[in-house]
Tab-separated table of C-alpha atoms in Angstrom:
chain	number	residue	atom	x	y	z
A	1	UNK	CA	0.000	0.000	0.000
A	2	UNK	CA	1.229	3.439	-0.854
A	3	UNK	CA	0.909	6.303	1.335
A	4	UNK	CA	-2.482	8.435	0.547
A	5	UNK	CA	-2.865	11.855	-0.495
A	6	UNK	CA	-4.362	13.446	2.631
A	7	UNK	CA	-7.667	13.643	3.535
A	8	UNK	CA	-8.326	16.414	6.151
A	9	UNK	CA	-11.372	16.910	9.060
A	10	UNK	CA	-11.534	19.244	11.068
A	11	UNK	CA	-14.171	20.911	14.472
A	12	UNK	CA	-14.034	23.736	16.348
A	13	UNK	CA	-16.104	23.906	19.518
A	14	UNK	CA	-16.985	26.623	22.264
A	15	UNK	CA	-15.396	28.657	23.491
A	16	UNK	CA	-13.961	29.235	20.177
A	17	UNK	CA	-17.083	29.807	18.559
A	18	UNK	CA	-20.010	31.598	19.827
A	19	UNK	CA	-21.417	29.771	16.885
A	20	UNK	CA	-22.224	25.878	17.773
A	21	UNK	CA	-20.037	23.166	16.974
A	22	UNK	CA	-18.541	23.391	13.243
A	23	UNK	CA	-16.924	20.288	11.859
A	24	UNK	CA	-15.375	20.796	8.069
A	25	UNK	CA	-14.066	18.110	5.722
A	26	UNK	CA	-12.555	17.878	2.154
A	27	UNK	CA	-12.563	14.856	0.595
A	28	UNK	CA	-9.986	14.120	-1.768
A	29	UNK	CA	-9.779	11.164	-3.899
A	30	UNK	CA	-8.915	9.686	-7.207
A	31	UNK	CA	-9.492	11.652	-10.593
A	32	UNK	CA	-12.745	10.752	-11.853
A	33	UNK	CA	-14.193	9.661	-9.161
A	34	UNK	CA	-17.447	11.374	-8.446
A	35	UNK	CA	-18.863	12.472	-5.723
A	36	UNK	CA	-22.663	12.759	-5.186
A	37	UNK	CA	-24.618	14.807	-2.543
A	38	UNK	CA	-27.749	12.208	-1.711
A	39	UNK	CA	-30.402	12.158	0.721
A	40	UNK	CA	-32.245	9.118	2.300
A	41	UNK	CA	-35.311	9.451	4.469
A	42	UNK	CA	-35.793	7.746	7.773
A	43	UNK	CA	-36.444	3.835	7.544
A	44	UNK	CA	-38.846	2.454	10.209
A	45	UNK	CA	-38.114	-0.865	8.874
A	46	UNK	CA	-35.443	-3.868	10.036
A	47	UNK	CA	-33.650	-5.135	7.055
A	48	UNK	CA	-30.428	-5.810	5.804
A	49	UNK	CA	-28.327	-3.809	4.573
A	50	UNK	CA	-26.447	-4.552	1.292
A	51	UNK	CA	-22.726	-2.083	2.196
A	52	UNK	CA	-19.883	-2.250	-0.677
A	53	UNK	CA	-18.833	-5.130	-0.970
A	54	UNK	CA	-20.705	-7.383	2.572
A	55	UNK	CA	-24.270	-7.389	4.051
A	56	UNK	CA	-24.354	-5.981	7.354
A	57	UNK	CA	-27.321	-7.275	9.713
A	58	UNK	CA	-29.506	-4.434	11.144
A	59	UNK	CA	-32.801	-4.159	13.372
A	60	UNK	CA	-34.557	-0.711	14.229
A	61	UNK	CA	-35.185	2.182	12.200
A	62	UNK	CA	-33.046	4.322	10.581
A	63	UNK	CA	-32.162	8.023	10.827
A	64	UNK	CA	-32.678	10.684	7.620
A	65	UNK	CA	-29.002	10.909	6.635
A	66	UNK	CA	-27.473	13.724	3.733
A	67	UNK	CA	-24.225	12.193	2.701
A	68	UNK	CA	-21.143	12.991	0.350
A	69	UNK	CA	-20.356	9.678	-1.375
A	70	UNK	CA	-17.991	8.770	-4.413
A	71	UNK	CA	-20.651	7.229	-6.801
A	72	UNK	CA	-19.803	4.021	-7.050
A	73	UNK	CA	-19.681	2.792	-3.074
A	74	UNK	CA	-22.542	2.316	-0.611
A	75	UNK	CA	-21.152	4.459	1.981
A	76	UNK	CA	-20.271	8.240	2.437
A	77	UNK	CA	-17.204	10.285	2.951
A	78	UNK	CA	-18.632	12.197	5.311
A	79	UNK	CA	-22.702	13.735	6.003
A	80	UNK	CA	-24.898	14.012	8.629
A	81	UNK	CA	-28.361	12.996	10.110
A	82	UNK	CA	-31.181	14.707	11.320
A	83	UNK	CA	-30.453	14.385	14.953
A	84	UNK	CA	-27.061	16.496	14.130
A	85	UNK	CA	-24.876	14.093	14.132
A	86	UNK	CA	-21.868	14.475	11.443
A	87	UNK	CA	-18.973	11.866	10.715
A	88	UNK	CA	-16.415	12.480	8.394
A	89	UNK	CA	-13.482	9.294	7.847
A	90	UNK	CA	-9.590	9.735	6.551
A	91	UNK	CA	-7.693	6.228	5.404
A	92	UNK	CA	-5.190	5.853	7.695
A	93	UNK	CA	-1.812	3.526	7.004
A	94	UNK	CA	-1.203	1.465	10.215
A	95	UNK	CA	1.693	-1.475	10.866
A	96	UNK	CA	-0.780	-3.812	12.364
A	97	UNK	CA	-2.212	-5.852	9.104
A	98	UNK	CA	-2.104	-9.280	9.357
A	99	UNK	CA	-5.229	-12.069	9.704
A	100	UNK	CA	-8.307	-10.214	10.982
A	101	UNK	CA	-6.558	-6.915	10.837
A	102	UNK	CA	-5.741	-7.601	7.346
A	103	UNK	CA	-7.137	-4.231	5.212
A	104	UNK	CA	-7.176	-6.095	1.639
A	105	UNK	CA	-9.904	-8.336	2.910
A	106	UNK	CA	-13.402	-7.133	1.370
A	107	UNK	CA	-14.821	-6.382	4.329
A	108	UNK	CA	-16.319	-2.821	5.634
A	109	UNK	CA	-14.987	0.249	4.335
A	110	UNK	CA	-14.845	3.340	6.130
A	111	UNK	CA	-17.292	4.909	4.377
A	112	UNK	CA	-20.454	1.939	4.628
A	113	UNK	CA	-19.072	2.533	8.537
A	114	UNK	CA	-19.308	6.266	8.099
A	115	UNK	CA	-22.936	6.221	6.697
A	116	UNK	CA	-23.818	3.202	9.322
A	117	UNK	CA	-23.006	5.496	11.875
A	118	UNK	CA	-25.089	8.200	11.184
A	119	UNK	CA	-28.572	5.718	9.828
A	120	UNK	CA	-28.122	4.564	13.528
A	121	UNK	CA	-26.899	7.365	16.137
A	122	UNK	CA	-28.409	10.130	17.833
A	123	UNK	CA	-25.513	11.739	19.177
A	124	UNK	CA	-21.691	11.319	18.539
A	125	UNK	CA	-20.976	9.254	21.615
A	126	UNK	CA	-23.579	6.741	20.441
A	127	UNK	CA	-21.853	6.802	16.877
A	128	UNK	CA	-18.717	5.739	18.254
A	129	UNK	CA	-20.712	3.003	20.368
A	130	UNK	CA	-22.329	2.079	16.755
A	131	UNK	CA	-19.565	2.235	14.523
A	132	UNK	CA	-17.099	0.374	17.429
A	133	UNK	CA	-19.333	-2.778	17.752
A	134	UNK	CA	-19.423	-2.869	13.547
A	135	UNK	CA	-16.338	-3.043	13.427
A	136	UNK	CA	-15.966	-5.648	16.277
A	137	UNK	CA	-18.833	-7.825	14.427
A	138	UNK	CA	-17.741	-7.427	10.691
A	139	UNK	CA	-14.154	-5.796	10.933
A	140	UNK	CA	-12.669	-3.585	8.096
A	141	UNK	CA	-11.293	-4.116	4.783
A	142	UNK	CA	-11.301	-3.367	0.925
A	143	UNK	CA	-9.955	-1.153	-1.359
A	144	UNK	CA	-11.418	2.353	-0.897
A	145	UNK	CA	-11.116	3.900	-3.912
A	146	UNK	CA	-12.649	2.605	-7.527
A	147	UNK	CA	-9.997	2.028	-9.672
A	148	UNK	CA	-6.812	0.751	-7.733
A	149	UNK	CA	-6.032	-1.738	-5.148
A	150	UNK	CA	-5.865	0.855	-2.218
A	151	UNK	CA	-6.426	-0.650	1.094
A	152	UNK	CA	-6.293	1.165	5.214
A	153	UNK	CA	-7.799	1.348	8.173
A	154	UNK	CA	-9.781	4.639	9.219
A	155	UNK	CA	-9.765	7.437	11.326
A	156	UNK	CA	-13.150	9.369	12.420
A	157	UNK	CA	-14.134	12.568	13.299
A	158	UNK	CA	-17.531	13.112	14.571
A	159	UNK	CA	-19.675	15.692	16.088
A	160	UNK	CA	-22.578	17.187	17.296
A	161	UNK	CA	-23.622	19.853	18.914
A	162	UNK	CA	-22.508	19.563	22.162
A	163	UNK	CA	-18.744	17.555	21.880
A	164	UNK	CA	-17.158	15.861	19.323
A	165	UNK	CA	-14.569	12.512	19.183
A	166	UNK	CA	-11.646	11.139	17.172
A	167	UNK	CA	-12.109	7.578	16.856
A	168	UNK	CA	-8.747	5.887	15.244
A	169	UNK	CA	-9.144	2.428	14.145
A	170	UNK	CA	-6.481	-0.471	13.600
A	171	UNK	CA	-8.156	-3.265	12.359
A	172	UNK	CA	-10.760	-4.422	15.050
A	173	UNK	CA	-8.916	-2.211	17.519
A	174	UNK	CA	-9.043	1.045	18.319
A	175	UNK	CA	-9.055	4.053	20.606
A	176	UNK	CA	-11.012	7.139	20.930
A	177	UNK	CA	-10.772	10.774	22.411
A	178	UNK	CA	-13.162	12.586	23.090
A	179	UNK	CA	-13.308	16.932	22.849
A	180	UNK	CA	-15.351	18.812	24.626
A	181	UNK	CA	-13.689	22.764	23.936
A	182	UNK	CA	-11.115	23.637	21.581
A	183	UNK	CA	-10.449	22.607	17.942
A	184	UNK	CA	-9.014	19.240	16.932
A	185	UNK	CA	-8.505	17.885	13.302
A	186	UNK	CA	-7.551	14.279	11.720
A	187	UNK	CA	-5.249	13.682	8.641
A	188	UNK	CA	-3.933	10.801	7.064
A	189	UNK	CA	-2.411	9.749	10.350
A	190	UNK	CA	-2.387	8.332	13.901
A	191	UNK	CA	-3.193	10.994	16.294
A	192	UNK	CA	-4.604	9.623	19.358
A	193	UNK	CA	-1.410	10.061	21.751
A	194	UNK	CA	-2.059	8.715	25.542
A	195	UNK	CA	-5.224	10.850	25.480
A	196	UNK	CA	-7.642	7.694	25.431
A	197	UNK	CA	-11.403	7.596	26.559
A	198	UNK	CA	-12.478	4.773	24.959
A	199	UNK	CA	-10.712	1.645	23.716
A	200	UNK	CA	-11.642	-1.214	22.592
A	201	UNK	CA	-11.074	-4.263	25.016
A	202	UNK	CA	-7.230	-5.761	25.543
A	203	UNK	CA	-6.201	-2.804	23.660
A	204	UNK	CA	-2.901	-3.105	25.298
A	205	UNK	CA	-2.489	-6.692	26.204
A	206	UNK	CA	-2.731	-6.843	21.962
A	207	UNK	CA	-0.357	-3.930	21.343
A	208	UNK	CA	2.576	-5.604	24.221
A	209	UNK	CA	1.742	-9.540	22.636
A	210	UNK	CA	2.327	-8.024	18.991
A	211	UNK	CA	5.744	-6.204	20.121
A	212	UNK	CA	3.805	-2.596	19.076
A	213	UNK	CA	4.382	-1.755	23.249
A	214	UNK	CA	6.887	-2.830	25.532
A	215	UNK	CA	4.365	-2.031	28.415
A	216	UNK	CA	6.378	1.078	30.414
A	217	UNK	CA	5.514	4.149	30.664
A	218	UNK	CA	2.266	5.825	29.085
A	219	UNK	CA	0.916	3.498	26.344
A	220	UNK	CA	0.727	5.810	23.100
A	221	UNK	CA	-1.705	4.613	20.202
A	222	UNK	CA	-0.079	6.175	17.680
A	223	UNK	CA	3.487	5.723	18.343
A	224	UNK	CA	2.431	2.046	19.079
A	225	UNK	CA	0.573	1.693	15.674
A	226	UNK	CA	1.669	4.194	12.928
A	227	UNK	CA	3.073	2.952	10.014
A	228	UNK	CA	7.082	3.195	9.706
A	229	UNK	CA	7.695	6.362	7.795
A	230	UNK	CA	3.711	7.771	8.396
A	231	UNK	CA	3.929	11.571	7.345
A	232	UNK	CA	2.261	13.916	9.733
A	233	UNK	CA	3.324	16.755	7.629
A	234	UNK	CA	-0.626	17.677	6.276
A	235	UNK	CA	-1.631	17.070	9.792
A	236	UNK	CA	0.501	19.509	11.418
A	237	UNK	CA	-0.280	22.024	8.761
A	238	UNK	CA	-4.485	21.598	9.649
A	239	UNK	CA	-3.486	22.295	12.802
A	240	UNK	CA	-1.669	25.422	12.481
A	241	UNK	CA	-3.840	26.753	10.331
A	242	UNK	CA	-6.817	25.980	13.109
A	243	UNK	CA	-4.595	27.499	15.772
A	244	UNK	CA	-4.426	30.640	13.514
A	245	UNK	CA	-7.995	31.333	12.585
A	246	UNK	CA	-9.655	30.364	15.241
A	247	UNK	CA	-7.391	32.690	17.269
A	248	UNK	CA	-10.022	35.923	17.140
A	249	UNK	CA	-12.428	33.581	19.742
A	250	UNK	CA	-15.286	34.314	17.221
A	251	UNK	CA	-14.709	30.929	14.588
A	252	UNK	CA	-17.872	30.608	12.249
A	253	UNK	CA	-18.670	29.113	8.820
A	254	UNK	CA	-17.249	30.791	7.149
A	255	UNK	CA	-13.716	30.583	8.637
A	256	UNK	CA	-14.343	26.582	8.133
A	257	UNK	CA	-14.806	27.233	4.420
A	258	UNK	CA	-11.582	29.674	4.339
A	259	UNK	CA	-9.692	26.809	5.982
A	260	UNK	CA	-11.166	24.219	3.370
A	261	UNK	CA	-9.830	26.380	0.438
A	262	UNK	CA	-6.392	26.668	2.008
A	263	UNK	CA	-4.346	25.557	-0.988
A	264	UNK	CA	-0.564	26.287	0.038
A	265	UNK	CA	-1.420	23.821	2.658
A	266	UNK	CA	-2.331	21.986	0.046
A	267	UNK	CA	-5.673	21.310	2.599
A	268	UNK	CA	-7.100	22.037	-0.507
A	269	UNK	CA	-6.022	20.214	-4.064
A	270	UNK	CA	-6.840	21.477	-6.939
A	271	UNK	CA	-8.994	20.199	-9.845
A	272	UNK	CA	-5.976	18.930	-11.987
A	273	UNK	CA	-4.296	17.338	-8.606
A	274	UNK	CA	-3.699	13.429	-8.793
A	275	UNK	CA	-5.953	13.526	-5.773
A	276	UNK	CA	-7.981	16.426	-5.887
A	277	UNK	CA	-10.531	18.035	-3.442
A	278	UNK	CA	-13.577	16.296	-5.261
A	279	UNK	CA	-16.018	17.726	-2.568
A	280	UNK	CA	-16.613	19.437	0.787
A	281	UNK	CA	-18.538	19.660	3.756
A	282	UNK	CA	-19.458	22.268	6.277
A	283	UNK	CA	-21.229	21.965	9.348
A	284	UNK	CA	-22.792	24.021	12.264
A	285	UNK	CA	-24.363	21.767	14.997
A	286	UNK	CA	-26.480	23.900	16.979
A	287	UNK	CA	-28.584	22.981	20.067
A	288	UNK	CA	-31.091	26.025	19.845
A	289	UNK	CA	-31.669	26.337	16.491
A	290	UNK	CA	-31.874	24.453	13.150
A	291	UNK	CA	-28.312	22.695	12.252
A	292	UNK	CA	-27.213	23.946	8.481
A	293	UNK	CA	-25.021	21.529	6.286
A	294	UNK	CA	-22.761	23.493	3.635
A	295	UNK	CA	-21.862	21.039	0.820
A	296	UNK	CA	-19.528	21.891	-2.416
A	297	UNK	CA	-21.031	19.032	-4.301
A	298	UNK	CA	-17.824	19.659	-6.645
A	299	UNK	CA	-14.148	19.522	-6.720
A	300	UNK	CA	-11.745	22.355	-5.884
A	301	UNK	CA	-13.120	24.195	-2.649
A	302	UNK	CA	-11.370	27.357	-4.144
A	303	UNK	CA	-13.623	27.208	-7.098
A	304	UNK	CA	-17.040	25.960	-5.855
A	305	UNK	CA	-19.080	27.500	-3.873
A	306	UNK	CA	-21.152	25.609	-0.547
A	307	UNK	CA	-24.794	25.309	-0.414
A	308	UNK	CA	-26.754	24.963	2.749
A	309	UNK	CA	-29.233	22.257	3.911
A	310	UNK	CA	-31.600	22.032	6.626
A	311	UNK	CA	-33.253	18.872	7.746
A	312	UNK	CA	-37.151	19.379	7.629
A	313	UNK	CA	-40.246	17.422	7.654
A	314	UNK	CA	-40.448	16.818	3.973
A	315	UNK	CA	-36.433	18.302	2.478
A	316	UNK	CA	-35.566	18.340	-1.199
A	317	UNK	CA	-32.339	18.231	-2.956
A	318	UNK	CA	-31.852	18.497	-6.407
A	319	UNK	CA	-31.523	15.643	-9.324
A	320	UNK	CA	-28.319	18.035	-10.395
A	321	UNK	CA	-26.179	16.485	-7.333
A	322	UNK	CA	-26.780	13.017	-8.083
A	323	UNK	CA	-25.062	10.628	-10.641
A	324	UNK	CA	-27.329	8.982	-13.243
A	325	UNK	CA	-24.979	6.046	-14.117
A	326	UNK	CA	-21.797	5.153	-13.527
A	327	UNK	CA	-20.174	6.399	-16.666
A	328	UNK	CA	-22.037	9.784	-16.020
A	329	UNK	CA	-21.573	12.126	-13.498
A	330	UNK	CA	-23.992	14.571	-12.420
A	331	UNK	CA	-25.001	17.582	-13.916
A	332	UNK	CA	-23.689	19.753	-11.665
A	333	UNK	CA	-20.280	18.217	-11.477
A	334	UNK	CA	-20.162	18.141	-15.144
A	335	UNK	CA	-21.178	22.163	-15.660
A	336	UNK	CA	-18.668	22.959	-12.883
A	337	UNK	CA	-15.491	20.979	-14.421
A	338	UNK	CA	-16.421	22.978	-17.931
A	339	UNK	CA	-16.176	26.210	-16.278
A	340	UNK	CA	-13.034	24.967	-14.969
A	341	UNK	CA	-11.569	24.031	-18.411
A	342	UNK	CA	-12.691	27.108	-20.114
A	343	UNK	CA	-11.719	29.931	-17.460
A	344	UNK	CA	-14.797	30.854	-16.633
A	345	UNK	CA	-14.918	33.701	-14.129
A	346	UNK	CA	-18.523	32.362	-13.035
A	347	UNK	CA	-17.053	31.390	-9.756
A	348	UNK	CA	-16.517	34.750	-8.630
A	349	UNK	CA	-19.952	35.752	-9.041
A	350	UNK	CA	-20.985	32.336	-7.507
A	351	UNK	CA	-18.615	33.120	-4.336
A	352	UNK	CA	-20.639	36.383	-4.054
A	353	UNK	CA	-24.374	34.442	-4.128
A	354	UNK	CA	-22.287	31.800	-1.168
A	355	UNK	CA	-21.722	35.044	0.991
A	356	UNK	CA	-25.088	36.310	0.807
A	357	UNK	CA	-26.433	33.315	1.050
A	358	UNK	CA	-24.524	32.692	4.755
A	359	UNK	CA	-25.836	36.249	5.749
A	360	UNK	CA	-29.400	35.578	4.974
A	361	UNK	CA	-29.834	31.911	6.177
A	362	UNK	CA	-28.772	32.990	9.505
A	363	UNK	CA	-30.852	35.741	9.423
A	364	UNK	CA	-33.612	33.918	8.315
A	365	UNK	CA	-32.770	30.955	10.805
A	366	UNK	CA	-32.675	33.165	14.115
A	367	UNK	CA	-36.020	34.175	13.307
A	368	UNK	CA	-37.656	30.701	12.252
A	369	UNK	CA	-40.048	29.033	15.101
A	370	UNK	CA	-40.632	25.026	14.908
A	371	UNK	CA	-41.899	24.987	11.300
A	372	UNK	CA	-38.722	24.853	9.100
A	373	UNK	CA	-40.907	24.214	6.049
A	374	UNK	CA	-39.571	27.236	4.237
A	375	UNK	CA	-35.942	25.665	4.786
A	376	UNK	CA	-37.304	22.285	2.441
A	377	UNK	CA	-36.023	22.858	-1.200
A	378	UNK	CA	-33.332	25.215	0.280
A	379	UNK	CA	-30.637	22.976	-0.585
A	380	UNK	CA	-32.321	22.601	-4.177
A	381	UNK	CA	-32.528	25.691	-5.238
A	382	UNK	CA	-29.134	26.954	-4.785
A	383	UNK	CA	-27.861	23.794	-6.447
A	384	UNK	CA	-30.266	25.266	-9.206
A	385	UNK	CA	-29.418	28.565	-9.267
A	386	UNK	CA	-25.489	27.456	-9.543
A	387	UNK	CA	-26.298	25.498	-12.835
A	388	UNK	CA	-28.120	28.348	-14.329
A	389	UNK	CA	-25.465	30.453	-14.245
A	390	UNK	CA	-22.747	28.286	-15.710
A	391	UNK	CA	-25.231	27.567	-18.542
């Protein structure tokens, strides 16, 4: 397996934001491969579920989830659900691959454990509860991406409104830390030092029996389990550039979306990248108001623009976000990529309709009672109104 171009997730919490919780993510994969912005309503049924590439047995209903997912897979980079939960994953490269820790094994990806998370969770601790005891049941395994043989383990970030937790995953172990103020952010590495609140059981008698832990002093996940050579160079960088924005004690959505489109980081790759940026997230998890979901829906945060949505009673997203076939990609994704090729300066008047758009949903949001039914086909129309103007 050869080292990944970084995925980054990110969340900054009070009292660093006056604004809720807000958890960003870029996703960055493979050229061509898609990404779709899809919505699934609750399910009160018990079924199985048909993941990637295993079937995954299931009882209880199901939560209304809005996920970013590469077209081709069952799961999701990243979304959210309608209790305000969000979970965004990173491939991680770990030295700790053999028999049932084995990532070439077909068995759950991130990303079915990702979207498993939020159809069953109602808060982030519960998610890590859920997503722990899948993993325990069914383990991990496959190749992640569509085209190549590319095979890790995960690392998690999720949220909602009130704390948030890295959950770092080595096969069927793991370890978990949970944040409660602050900012924290996952890369394409081990993080998790001796800061554990979770584990899974005989975390340790595993790491001293494999020779990952000689047992003295503090046990540290990731020295114990890193891959040889693991770069933590687009880590440290997300977490610089957190330390410096959030710095004014007033972090917001926008700020998120700023550090999203960070490209000397190279947070953000661009649309001709190997690996680029093929779509973003933004979230603000709110416990006294409505939570809003900013997705991209498109690669290159630097030229795309987010659009908001709101879980209702009855939401709508538009037909333009979602892939037809597999040889086709979506309307949207197709009308953005154009503008790309030809120069357009279309973004910049798109990045103008983005700002207004921030100042007038939370306008419009402070002021809204129980009935969010003129938040339904929010998502929808400003998917619209971007394809109107590139055409």
């Amino acid at each position: 397996m050869s080292n990944p171009d970084s995925s980054n997730a990110f969340v900054v919490l009070p009292p660093l934001s006056d604004h809720g919780v807000i958890f960003g993510k870029n996703s960055d994969r493979p050229q061509g491969e898609v990404q779709e912005i899809v919505y699934f309503p609750s399910d009160e049924s018990a079924h199985t579920r048909k993941c990637t590439y295993v079937e995954v047995e299931l009882s209880g209903p199901s939560k209304a989830v809005i996920l970013s997912k590469p077209y081709w897979m069952w799961g999701a980079e990243m979304g959210a659900n309608e209790c305000g939960v969000v979970i965004g994953n990173v491939p991680v490269l770990t030295n700790n691959c053999e028999g049932d820790h084995d990532p070439q094994v077909q068995r759950l990806l991130g990303t079915d454990l990702v979207r498993l998370g939020l159809e069953r969770s109602s808060s982030a601790s519960e998610a890590v509860d859920v997503i722990t005891q899948l993993l325990d049941q069914y383990g991990q395994g496959g190749s992640c991406f569509k085209d190549t043989n590319f095979c890790a383990h995960n690392s998690f970030l999720i949220a909602d409104s009130k704390c948030a937790w890295v959950l770092e995953t080595i096969g069927k172990h793991w370890a978990a830390e949970q944040v409660t103020k602050g900012y924290r952010n996952i890369s394409n590495v081990l993080t998790i030092t001796t800061n554990i609140d979770k584990k899974s059981e005989e975390l340790l008698e595993y790491a001293k029996a494999s020779g990952f832990w000689d047992g003295n002093g503090d046990f540290n996940f990731s020295e114990a389990f890193n891959k040889k050579g693991a770069s933590s160079e687009c880590y440290e960088a997300g977490k610089k550039l957190l330390e410096n924005v959030t710095a004014s004690n007033n972090f917001k959505e926008t700020d998120m979306f700023k550090i999203l489109r960070d490209d000397q980081s190279e947070i953000c790759k661009p649309y001709d990248a190997k690996f680029p940026t093929q779509c973003s997230q933004v979230s603000v998890l709110s416990s006294d108001r409505p939570s809003v979901h900013w997705f991209t829906g498109t690669p290159h945060a630097v030229k795309s623009v987010f659009k908001p949505f709101v879980f209702t009673k009855n939401p709508t997203i538009s037909k333009h976000t979602q892939c037809l076939s597999e040889n086709e990609p979506h309307t949207l994704h197709s009308l953005h990529s154009e503008a790309i090729r030809k120069g357009s300066q279309v973004q910049n008047l798109l990045r103008k309709m983005e700002e207004e758009c921030v100042e007038e949903l939370n306008t419009i949001i402070n002021s809204l009672g129980e009935d969010l039914s003129e938040l339904d086909e929010l998502f929808k129309d400003c998917v619209e109104t971007e394809v109107k103007f590139y055409r």
